[in-house]
CSV table of C-alpha atoms and ligand atoms in Angstrom, one decimal:
chain,number,residue,atom,x,y,z
Z,1,UNK,CA,3.9,-16.1,9.7
Z,2,UNK,CA,2.8,-13.4,11.4
Z,3,UNK,CA,4.7,-10.4,13.2
Z,4,UNK,CA,4.2,-8.9,17.0
Z,5,UNK,CA,2.2,-6.2,17.1
Z,6,UNK,CA,2.3,-3.3,20.2
Z,7,UNK,CA,-0.2,-5.3,21.7
Z,8,UNK,CA,1.9,-8.3,22.3
Z,9,UNK,CA,4.8,-6.8,24.4
Z,10,UNK,CA,4.3,-5.7,28.2
Z,11,UNK,CA,5.7,-1.7,27.3
Z,12,UNK,CA,5.3,-0.1,30.4
Z,13,UNK,CA,8.4,2.1,31.0
Z,14,UNK,CA,10.5,0.4,28.4
Z,15,UNK,CA,13.1,2.3,26.3
Z,16,UNK,CA,11.6,2.0,22.3
Z,17,UNK,CA,13.5,2.1,19.2
Z,18,UNK,CA,10.9,3.8,16.4
Z,19,UNK,CA,12.3,3.5,12.8
Z,20,UNK,CA,9.5,5.9,11.6
Z,21,UNK,CA,10.5,7.6,7.7
Z,22,UNK,CA,10.3,11.5,8.5
Z,23,UNK,CA,12.3,11.8,5.6
Z,24,UNK,CA,9.9,14.6,4.8
Z,25,UNK,CA,9.2,17.2,2.1
Z,26,UNK,CA,10.9,20.7,2.7
Z,27,UNK,CA,10.6,23.3,0.2
Z,28,UNK,CA,12.1,27.7,1.8
Z,29,UNK,CA,12.9,25.4,4.9
Z,30,UNK,CA,9.8,24.0,5.8
Z,31,UNK,CA,8.1,21.2,6.0
Z,32,UNK,CA,5.8,21.0,2.9
Z,33,UNK,CA,3.4,18.4,3.7
Z,34,UNK,CA,3.0,16.8,7.0
Z,35,UNK,CA,1.3,13.5,6.2
Z,36,UNK,CA,4.1,11.1,7.4
Z,37,UNK,CA,4.2,13.1,10.6
Z,38,UNK,CA,0.3,13.4,11.2
Z,39,UNK,CA,0.6,9.1,10.6
Z,40,UNK,CA,3.0,8.6,13.2
Z,41,UNK,CA,1.1,10.6,16.1
Z,42,UNK,CA,-1.1,7.2,16.8
Z,43,UNK,CA,2.2,5.0,17.4
Z,44,UNK,CA,3.3,8.2,19.6
Z,45,UNK,CA,0.5,8.4,21.0
Z,46,UNK,CA,-0.1,4.8,22.6
Z,47,UNK,CA,3.7,4.3,23.0
Z,48,UNK,CA,3.2,7.6,25.7
Z,49,UNK,CA,0.3,6.4,27.6
Z,50,UNK,CA,2.7,3.3,27.8
Z,51,UNK,CA,5.1,5.9,30.1
Z,52,UNK,CA,7.4,4.5,27.5
Z,53,UNK,CA,10.7,6.3,26.1
Z,54,UNK,CA,10.7,6.4,22.5
Z,55,UNK,CA,13.9,6.9,20.8
Z,56,UNK,CA,12.8,7.9,16.6
Z,57,UNK,CA,14.9,6.8,14.1
Z,58,UNK,CA,14.5,8.4,10.3
Z,59,UNK,CA,16.6,8.4,7.6
Z,60,UNK,CA,16.7,11.9,5.6
Z,61,UNK,CA,17.3,12.2,1.6
Z,62,UNK,CA,20.3,10.7,0.3
Z,63,UNK,CA,23.6,11.7,2.6
Z,64,UNK,CA,25.4,8.4,1.7
Z,65,UNK,CA,27.0,8.0,4.5
Z,66,UNK,CA,28.4,11.0,5.0
Z,67,UNK,CA,27.7,13.6,7.5
Z,68,UNK,CA,25.9,16.6,5.8
Z,69,UNK,CA,24.5,19.1,7.6
Z,70,UNK,CA,22.2,20.0,4.3
Z,71,UNK,CA,20.7,16.3,5.4
Z,72,UNK,CA,20.6,17.1,8.9
Z,73,UNK,CA,17.5,16.3,10.6
Z,74,UNK,CA,18.1,18.7,13.5
Z,75,UNK,CA,15.7,21.1,12.3
Z,76,UNK,CA,12.8,18.4,12.7
Z,77,UNK,CA,12.1,18.3,16.3
Z,78,UNK,CA,10.6,21.3,16.4
Z,79,UNK,CA,7.9,20.6,13.9
Z,80,UNK,CA,7.0,17.3,15.4
Z,81,UNK,CA,6.9,18.8,18.8
Z,82,UNK,CA,4.5,21.5,16.9
Z,83,UNK,CA,2.4,19.2,15.0
Z,84,UNK,CA,2.0,16.2,18.0
Z,85,UNK,CA,2.0,18.8,20.9
Z,86,UNK,CA,4.0,17.0,22.8
Z,87,UNK,CA,8.4,17.5,23.7
Z,88,UNK,CA,11.0,16.1,21.2
Z,89,UNK,CA,14.1,16.5,21.9
Z,90,UNK,CA,17.3,15.4,19.2
Z,91,UNK,CA,20.1,13.7,19.5
Z,92,UNK,CA,21.5,11.4,21.8
Z,93,UNK,CA,22.1,13.5,24.5
Z,94,UNK,CA,18.1,14.4,24.7
Z,95,UNK,CA,16.3,14.4,27.9
Z,96,UNK,CA,13.4,14.6,26.5
Z,97,UNK,CA,11.0,11.6,26.9
Z,98,UNK,CA,10.5,11.7,22.8
Z,99,UNK,CA,14.1,11.9,21.0
Z,100,UNK,CA,14.8,12.0,17.7
Z,101,UNK,CA,18.1,10.5,15.7
Z,102,UNK,CA,20.0,12.6,13.9
Z,103,UNK,CA,20.2,11.0,9.8
Z,104,UNK,CA,20.7,7.3,10.1
Z,105,UNK,CA,22.2,7.4,6.3
Z,106,UNK,CA,25.2,9.8,8.2
Z,107,UNK,CA,26.3,6.4,9.1
Z,108,UNK,CA,27.5,4.1,5.9
Z,109,UNK,CA,26.5,1.2,8.4
Z,110,UNK,CA,23.1,1.8,7.9
Z,111,UNK,CA,22.6,0.9,4.0
Z,112,UNK,CA,25.3,-1.4,4.1
Z,113,UNK,CA,23.4,-3.7,6.8
Z,114,UNK,CA,26.1,-3.6,9.0
Z,115,UNK,CA,25.7,-5.3,12.0
Z,116,UNK,CA,28.3,-4.0,14.9
Z,117,UNK,CA,26.1,-0.5,13.6
Z,118,UNK,CA,22.8,-2.7,14.2
Z,119,UNK,CA,24.1,-3.1,17.5
Z,120,UNK,CA,24.8,0.2,18.3
Z,121,UNK,CA,22.0,1.4,17.7
Z,122,UNK,CA,20.3,-2.3,19.7
Z,123,UNK,CA,21.9,-0.7,22.6
Z,124,UNK,CA,20.1,2.3,22.9
Z,125,UNK,CA,16.6,0.6,23.6
Z,126,UNK,CA,14.6,-2.5,25.2
Z,127,UNK,CA,12.6,-2.9,22.0
Z,128,UNK,CA,12.4,-2.0,18.4
Z,129,UNK,CA,9.3,-1.3,16.7
Z,130,UNK,CA,9.5,-0.6,12.8
Z,131,UNK,CA,6.6,2.1,11.8
Z,132,UNK,CA,8.4,3.1,8.1
Z,133,UNK,CA,6.4,1.0,5.7
Z,134,UNK,CA,8.2,2.7,3.0
Z,135,UNK,CA,11.3,1.8,3.3
Z,136,UNK,CA,10.5,-2.6,4.0
Z,137,UNK,CA,11.6,-2.9,0.5
Z,138,UNK,CA,15.2,-2.1,1.8
Z,139,UNK,CA,17.5,-4.1,3.7
Z,140,UNK,CA,19.0,-1.5,5.8
Z,141,UNK,CA,20.6,-1.8,9.8
Z,142,UNK,CA,17.4,0.2,10.9
Z,143,UNK,CA,14.9,-1.9,9.2
Z,144,UNK,CA,16.2,-5.7,8.8
Z,145,UNK,CA,19.7,-5.9,10.9
Z,146,UNK,CA,18.7,-4.5,14.0
Z,147,UNK,CA,15.4,-7.4,14.0
Z,148,UNK,CA,17.9,-10.2,14.9
Z,149,UNK,CA,19.5,-8.4,18.0
Z,150,UNK,CA,16.2,-7.4,19.9
Z,151,UNK,CA,12.2,-8.2,20.6
Z,152,UNK,CA,10.9,-6.7,17.8
Z,153,UNK,CA,7.3,-5.7,16.8
Z,154,UNK,CA,5.1,-3.7,14.0
Z,155,UNK,CA,3.7,0.2,15.0
Z,156,UNK,CA,0.3,1.0,14.6
Z,157,UNK,CA,1.0,2.4,11.0
Z,158,UNK,CA,2.8,-0.4,9.5
Z,159,UNK,CA,0.1,-2.9,10.9
Z,160,UNK,CA,-2.3,-1.2,9.6
Z,161,UNK,CA,-0.9,-0.6,6.1
Z,162,UNK,CA,0.1,-4.2,6.3
Z,163,UNK,CA,-3.4,-5.3,6.9
Z,164,UNK,CA,-5.3,-2.9,4.1
Z,165,UNK,CA,-2.3,-4.9,1.9
Z,166,UNK,CA,-3.0,-8.1,3.0
Z,167,UNK,CA,-7.0,-7.9,2.3
Z,168,UNK,CA,-6.8,-5.9,-1.1
Z,169,UNK,CA,-4.3,-8.7,-2.8
Z,170,UNK,CA,-3.6,-11.8,-0.5
Z,171,UNK,CA,-6.9,-12.9,1.1
Z,172,UNK,CA,-9.7,-10.3,-0.5
Z,173,UNK,CA,-13.5,-10.6,-1.3
Z,174,UNK,CA,-13.8,-11.4,-4.7
Z,175,UNK,CA,-14.9,-9.9,-7.7
Z,176,UNK,CA,-11.1,-8.2,-7.5
Z,177,UNK,CA,-10.3,-5.3,-9.3
Z,178,UNK,CA,-6.7,-4.0,-10.0
Z,179,UNK,CA,-6.8,-0.2,-12.0
Z,180,UNK,CA,-3.9,0.3,-13.6
Z,181,UNK,CA,-2.5,3.1,-15.6
Z,182,UNK,CA,0.7,5.4,-15.4
Z,183,UNK,CA,2.5,6.2,-18.2
Z,184,UNK,CA,4.6,3.5,-19.3
Z,185,UNK,CA,4.4,-0.5,-19.0
Z,186,UNK,CA,8.0,-1.2,-18.9
Z,187,UNK,CA,8.2,0.5,-15.4
Z,188,UNK,CA,5.3,-1.5,-14.7
Z,189,UNK,CA,5.7,-5.3,-16.0
Z,190,UNK,CA,6.3,-7.3,-12.8
Z,191,UNK,CA,3.0,-5.2,-11.4
Z,192,UNK,CA,0.8,-6.4,-14.4
Z,193,UNK,CA,2.4,-10.1,-14.5
Z,194,UNK,CA,1.5,-10.2,-10.6
Z,195,UNK,CA,-2.1,-8.7,-10.4
Z,196,UNK,CA,-3.2,-10.9,-13.8
Z,197,UNK,CA,-2.4,-13.7,-11.8
Z,198,UNK,CA,-4.2,-12.5,-8.4
Z,199,UNK,CA,-7.5,-10.4,-9.7
Z,200,UNK,CA,-10.3,-10.8,-11.5
Z,201,UNK,CA,-10.1,-7.6,-13.6
Z,202,UNK,CA,-7.3,-5.9,-14.6
Z,203,UNK,CA,-8.2,-2.3,-15.5
Z,204,UNK,CA,-5.8,-0.4,-18.0
Z,205,UNK,CA,-5.6,2.8,-19.0
Z,206,UNK,CA,-3.2,5.8,-18.9
Z,207,UNK,CA,-0.1,5.9,-21.8
Z,208,UNK,CA,0.4,2.0,-21.0
Z,209,UNK,CA,-3.8,1.2,-22.5
Z,210,UNK,CA,-1.5,2.7,-25.9
Z,211,UNK,CA,0.5,0.1,-25.5
Z,212,UNK,CA,-1.8,-2.4,-25.2
Z,213,UNK,CA,-4.3,-1.4,-28.0
Z,214,UNK,CA,-1.2,-1.0,-30.2
Z,215,UNK,CA,-0.2,-4.7,-29.7
Z,216,UNK,CA,-4.0,-5.0,-30.7
Z,217,UNK,CA,-3.6,-3.6,-34.3
Z,218,UNK,CA,-5.3,-0.2,-33.2
Z,219,UNK,CA,-3.5,3.3,-34.1
Z,220,UNK,CA,-2.2,5.8,-31.3
Z,221,UNK,CA,-1.0,8.3,-34.0
Z,222,UNK,CA,1.8,10.2,-31.9
Z,223,UNK,CA,0.5,8.6,-28.4
Z,224,UNK,CA,2.4,8.0,-25.9
Z,225,UNK,CA,3.2,3.9,-26.7
Z,226,UNK,CA,6.1,1.8,-25.7
Z,227,UNK,CA,6.4,-0.7,-29.5
Z,228,UNK,CA,9.3,-2.4,-28.9
Z,229,UNK,CA,7.2,-3.8,-25.8
Z,230,UNK,CA,4.5,-6.0,-27.5
Z,231,UNK,CA,5.6,-9.1,-27.1
Z,232,UNK,CA,5.6,-8.1,-23.0
Z,233,UNK,CA,1.9,-7.5,-23.8
Z,234,UNK,CA,1.0,-10.4,-25.2
Z,235,UNK,CA,2.6,-12.4,-22.6
Z,236,UNK,CA,0.8,-10.7,-20.1
Z,237,UNK,CA,-2.6,-11.2,-22.2
Z,238,UNK,CA,-1.6,-15.5,-22.3
Z,239,UNK,CA,-1.1,-15.3,-18.6
Z,240,UNK,CA,-4.3,-13.3,-17.7
Z,241,UNK,CA,-6.4,-15.0,-20.1
Z,242,UNK,CA,-4.8,-18.6,-17.8
Z,243,UNK,CA,-6.2,-17.3,-14.8
Z,244,UNK,CA,-9.0,-16.3,-15.7
Z,245,UNK,CA,-8.5,-12.3,-15.4
Z,246,UNK,CA,-10.9,-10.3,-17.8
Z,247,UNK,CA,-8.8,-7.4,-19.2
Z,248,UNK,CA,-10.3,-4.4,-19.8
Z,249,UNK,CA,-9.2,-1.4,-21.8
Z,250,UNK,CA,-10.6,1.5,-22.6
Z,251,UNK,CA,-13.0,1.9,-25.8
Z,252,UNK,CA,-13.0,5.7,-25.9
Z,253,UNK,CA,-10.4,7.4,-26.2
Z,254,UNK,CA,-9.4,12.1,-25.4
Z,255,UNK,CA,-7.2,12.8,-28.5
Z,256,UNK,CA,-5.5,16.4,-28.5
Z,257,UNK,CA,-3.1,17.9,-31.0
Z,258,UNK,CA,-0.9,19.9,-28.5
Z,259,UNK,CA,0.3,18.6,-24.9
Z,260,UNK,CA,-1.0,21.0,-22.8
Z,261,UNK,CA,-3.5,22.4,-20.4
Z,262,UNK,CA,-7.1,22.9,-21.9
Z,263,UNK,CA,-5.8,22.1,-24.8
Z,264,UNK,CA,-8.2,21.5,-27.6
Z,265,UNK,CA,-9.6,17.7,-27.7
Z,266,UNK,CA,-12.1,15.4,-29.2
Z,267,UNK,CA,-13.5,12.0,-28.1
Z,268,UNK,CA,-12.5,9.2,-30.6
Z,269,UNK,CA,-13.1,5.3,-31.3
Z,270,UNK,CA,-10.3,3.0,-31.1
Z,271,UNK,CA,-9.8,2.8,-34.9
Z,272,UNK,CA,-9.0,5.9,-36.2
Z,273,UNK,CA,-6.6,8.3,-34.7
Z,274,UNK,CA,-4.7,11.7,-36.8
Z,275,UNK,CA,-1.3,10.4,-37.3
Z,276,UNK,CA,-1.0,14.2,-35.4
Z,277,UNK,CA,-3.1,13.7,-33.0
Z,278,UNK,CA,-2.3,11.6,-29.3
Z,279,UNK,CA,-4.3,10.6,-27.1
Z,280,UNK,CA,-4.1,11.8,-22.9
Z,281,UNK,CA,-7.2,10.5,-21.3
Z,282,UNK,CA,-10.0,8.1,-21.0
Z,283,UNK,CA,-13.7,8.6,-22.5
Z,284,UNK,CA,-17.0,8.8,-21.2
Z,285,UNK,CA,-17.9,5.1,-22.6
Z,286,UNK,CA,-14.8,3.4,-20.9
Z,287,UNK,CA,-15.3,5.6,-17.7
Z,288,UNK,CA,-19.1,4.1,-18.3
Z,289,UNK,CA,-17.6,0.4,-18.9
Z,290,UNK,CA,-15.0,0.7,-15.6
Z,291,UNK,CA,-18.0,2.0,-13.5
Z,292,UNK,CA,-20.5,-1.3,-14.4
Z,293,UNK,CA,-17.1,-3.2,-13.0
Z,294,UNK,CA,-16.9,-1.4,-10.0
Z,295,UNK,CA,-20.5,-2.2,-9.4
Z,296,UNK,CA,-20.3,-5.7,-8.7
Z,297,UNK,CA,-16.2,-5.6,-7.4
Z,298,UNK,CA,-15.7,-5.9,-3.6
Z,299,UNK,CA,-12.1,-5.1,-3.3
Z,300,UNK,CA,-10.4,-2.5,-5.7
Z,301,UNK,CA,-6.3,-2.0,-5.8
Z,302,UNK,CA,-5.8,0.9,-7.7
Z,303,UNK,CA,-2.1,2.3,-8.9
Z,304,UNK,CA,-1.4,4.1,-11.6
Z,305,UNK,CA,-3.7,7.5,-13.0
Z,306,UNK,CA,-6.4,7.4,-15.7
Z,307,UNK,CA,-4.6,10.0,-18.1
Z,308,UNK,CA,-2.8,13.4,-17.9
Z,309,UNK,CA,-4.0,14.7,-14.7
Z,310,UNK,CA,-1.2,17.0,-14.5
Z,311,UNK,CA,-3.4,18.7,-16.9
Z,312,UNK,CA,-6.9,19.7,-17.2
Z,313,UNK,CA,-9.5,18.7,-17.8
Z,314,UNK,CA,-7.6,15.4,-18.9
Z,315,UNK,CA,-7.6,14.4,-15.0
Z,316,UNK,CA,-11.4,13.5,-15.6
Z,317,UNK,CA,-11.4,10.1,-16.1
Z,318,UNK,CA,-8.9,9.8,-13.2
Z,319,UNK,CA,-11.5,12.2,-11.6
Z,320,UNK,CA,-14.7,10.2,-12.6
Z,321,UNK,CA,-13.0,6.4,-12.1
Z,322,UNK,CA,-11.8,8.0,-8.5
Z,323,UNK,CA,-14.9,9.5,-7.5
Z,324,UNK,CA,-17.2,6.1,-8.4
Z,325,UNK,CA,-14.5,4.0,-6.3
Z,326,UNK,CA,-15.2,6.1,-3.5
Z,327,UNK,CA,-19.0,6.4,-3.5
Z,328,UNK,CA,-18.7,2.7,-3.4
Z,329,UNK,CA,-16.3,2.6,-0.4
Z,330,UNK,CA,-18.3,5.2,1.4
Z,331,UNK,CA,-21.5,3.1,0.7
Z,332,UNK,CA,-19.8,0.1,2.6
Z,333,UNK,CA,-19.6,-2.2,-0.7
Z,334,UNK,CA,-16.4,-2.1,-1.9
Z,335,UNK,CA,-12.6,-2.1,0.3
Z,336,UNK,CA,-10.1,0.6,-1.5
Z,337,UNK,CA,-6.5,0.6,-1.4
Z,338,UNK,CA,-4.6,2.8,-3.5
Z,339,UNK,CA,-0.6,3.7,-4.0
Z,340,UNK,CA,1.9,5.4,-5.5
Z,341,UNK,CA,3.8,8.6,-5.9
Z,342,UNK,CA,1.6,10.1,-8.5
Z,343,UNK,CA,-1.3,8.3,-8.4
Z,344,UNK,CA,-1.9,9.4,-4.5
Z,345,UNK,CA,-1.5,12.9,-6.1
Z,346,UNK,CA,-4.0,11.9,-8.9
Z,347,UNK,CA,-6.4,11.1,-5.7
Z,348,UNK,CA,-5.9,14.3,-4.0
Z,349,UNK,CA,-6.7,16.1,-6.9
Z,350,UNK,CA,-9.9,14.0,-7.7
Z,351,UNK,CA,-11.1,15.3,-3.9
Z,352,UNK,CA,-11.7,11.8,-2.8
Z,353,UNK,CA,-8.4,10.9,-1.0
Z,354,UNK,CA,-10.3,10.8,2.4
Z,355,UNK,CA,-13.4,8.1,1.0
Z,356,UNK,CA,-10.8,5.1,0.0
Z,357,UNK,CA,-10.3,2.5,2.7
Z,358,UNK,CA,-6.2,3.1,2.7
Z,359,UNK,CA,-3.9,4.9,0.7
Z,360,UNK,CA,-0.7,3.8,0.8
Z,361,UNK,CA,1.8,6.7,0.8
Z,362,UNK,CA,5.3,4.2,0.6
Z,363,UNK,CA,5.7,4.9,-3.3
Z,364,UNK,CA,8.6,2.0,-3.7
Z,365,UNK,CA,7.5,-0.7,-1.0
Z,366,UNK,CA,3.7,-0.1,-2.4
Z,367,UNK,CA,4.8,-0.9,-5.7
Z,368,UNK,CA,7.5,-4.1,-4.8
Z,369,UNK,CA,4.4,-5.2,-2.8
Z,370,UNK,CA,1.9,-5.0,-5.7
Z,371,UNK,CA,4.6,-7.0,-7.6
Z,372,UNK,CA,4.3,-9.6,-5.7
Z,373,UNK,CA,7.5,-9.3,-3.6
Z,374,UNK,CA,8.9,-10.2,-0.3
Z,375,UNK,CA,9.2,-7.0,1.7
Z,376,UNK,CA,12.7,-7.3,3.5
Z,377,UNK,CA,11.5,-5.4,6.6
Z,378,UNK,CA,8.0,-7.1,6.8
Z,379,UNK,CA,10.0,-10.7,6.2
Z,380,UNK,CA,12.7,-9.7,9.5
Z,381,UNK,CA,9.8,-8.8,12.2
Z,382,UNK,CA,7.9,-11.8,10.6
Z,383,UNK,CA,11.0,-14.0,11.6
Z,384,UNK,CA,11.9,-12.5,14.3
Z,385,UNK,CA,8.3,-12.7,15.7
Z,386,UNK,CA,9.0,-16.9,14.8
Z,387,UNK,CA,11.9,-16.9,16.6
Z,388,UNK,CA,10.6,-15.6,19.8
Z,389,UNK,CA,7.5,-17.9,19.5
A,401,ADP,P1,2.5,6.3,-9.9
A,401,ADP,O1,4.0,7.4,-9.3
A,401,ADP,O2,1.4,6.5,-9.1
A,401,ADP,O3,3.3,4.7,-9.9
A,401,ADP,P2,3.0,6.3,-12.9
A,401,ADP,O4,4.3,7.3,-12.2
A,401,ADP,O5,3.5,4.9,-13.3
A,401,ADP,O6,1.9,6.8,-11.2
A,401,ADP,O7,2.4,7.3,-13.7
A,401,ADP,C1,2.2,8.5,-13.7
A,401,ADP,C2,1.8,9.6,-14.7
A,401,ADP,O8,1.7,9.1,-15.9
A,401,ADP,C3,1.5,11.4,-14.7
A,401,ADP,O9,2.5,12.3,-14.9
A,401,ADP,C4,1.0,10.8,-15.9
A,401,ADP,O10,1.0,12.0,-16.8
A,401,ADP,C5,1.6,9.7,-17.2
A,401,ADP,N1,0.1,9.1,-17.6
A,401,ADP,C6,-1.3,8.8,-17.5
A,401,ADP,N2,-2.2,8.7,-18.8
A,401,ADP,C7,-0.7,8.9,-19.8
A,401,ADP,C8,-1.2,9.2,-21.0
A,401,ADP,N3,-2.3,9.3,-21.8
A,401,ADP,N4,0.2,9.7,-22.3
A,401,ADP,C9,0.9,10.4,-21.4
A,401,ADP,N5,1.4,9.9,-19.7
A,401,ADP,C10,0.2,10.0,-19.2
A,402,MG,MG1,5.2,7.9,-10.8
């Protein structure tokens, strides 16, 4: 089953309802990161060249179904106008060709996926275009309900995201390497269980690697480690073995006595650690081991930093591995896809954010997708396409 794209429709002079994710970060009244705005521009440009009228639908924060000026999107058209160099109006009375509507979540019908509210939205346009992959894991009126009422397509951003994710995990070139790090294994059990069945190598770093090492009988000192997760670790390891997925654990680690930036540190092996030490990054030998695996890889999927990248120099492991993936990607040797809130910051910190094949900024939806879940917003587009065919 597949979904329709902008190229499947005659869009000329149509009114498009464009579901976007303009839930932008705001600090001191200013948009602090315009990534979501910038990424939407190709779709806006495409629709403009097709003489479309565009009504942009977005949520902003969590007003919980109530009108709340604190969560109004009124401030945003001026920012969009500046970033896109095209006039953007606000609200249902706007006369502009491109208009942003007020926060969808002011209406309780949005999150309840109320069909009357979906109908209200649908009545405003001819074709629904979804470019908000980051909300695709939610079944809301503007992501699923509306697709049952009108012709629907993925926008250019959604299309690119789905293509990258599909090429990384559904129909990847082998060998496929998944790199998973971050703090806790308990938040990533479904991710690990899904990935071991799909990839050739699962490289583990970060705090969750400690839990694996602990399950193997290695000492972890006062490192972050979820000792109650040993059974889960063993079950993941067994599943990996059955699926021919090799789990790669660190062979050395960076240990500190104080959890702070520039703390005195030493490189230690796996067999010994002092009780007052904790490990907060992977060591140089681990970086070499991972690099060797990457040298033969065709596809890399990454979620979660290798260490506490927020404190220097403990971003070293994450940086070195990220730079290796970036260099191989630039040489055309592999397809690299990464995602996750902290992962995006970590790769940005490593200075290579533009050198991966694709970086997903859709935190929750990206994670649910690598957990192997169907995303309601994507399923809805596919179902609409199969009905229309
Ligand atoms: P994402 O948001 O990309 O899914 P996570 O939230 O799972 O990533 O993990 C990010 C966090 O993991 C970071 O705040 C980082 O400091 C932490 N982390 C990584 N390695 C360790 C470690 N060895 N000990 C403690 N925390 C760690
Ligand atoms: Mg996180």
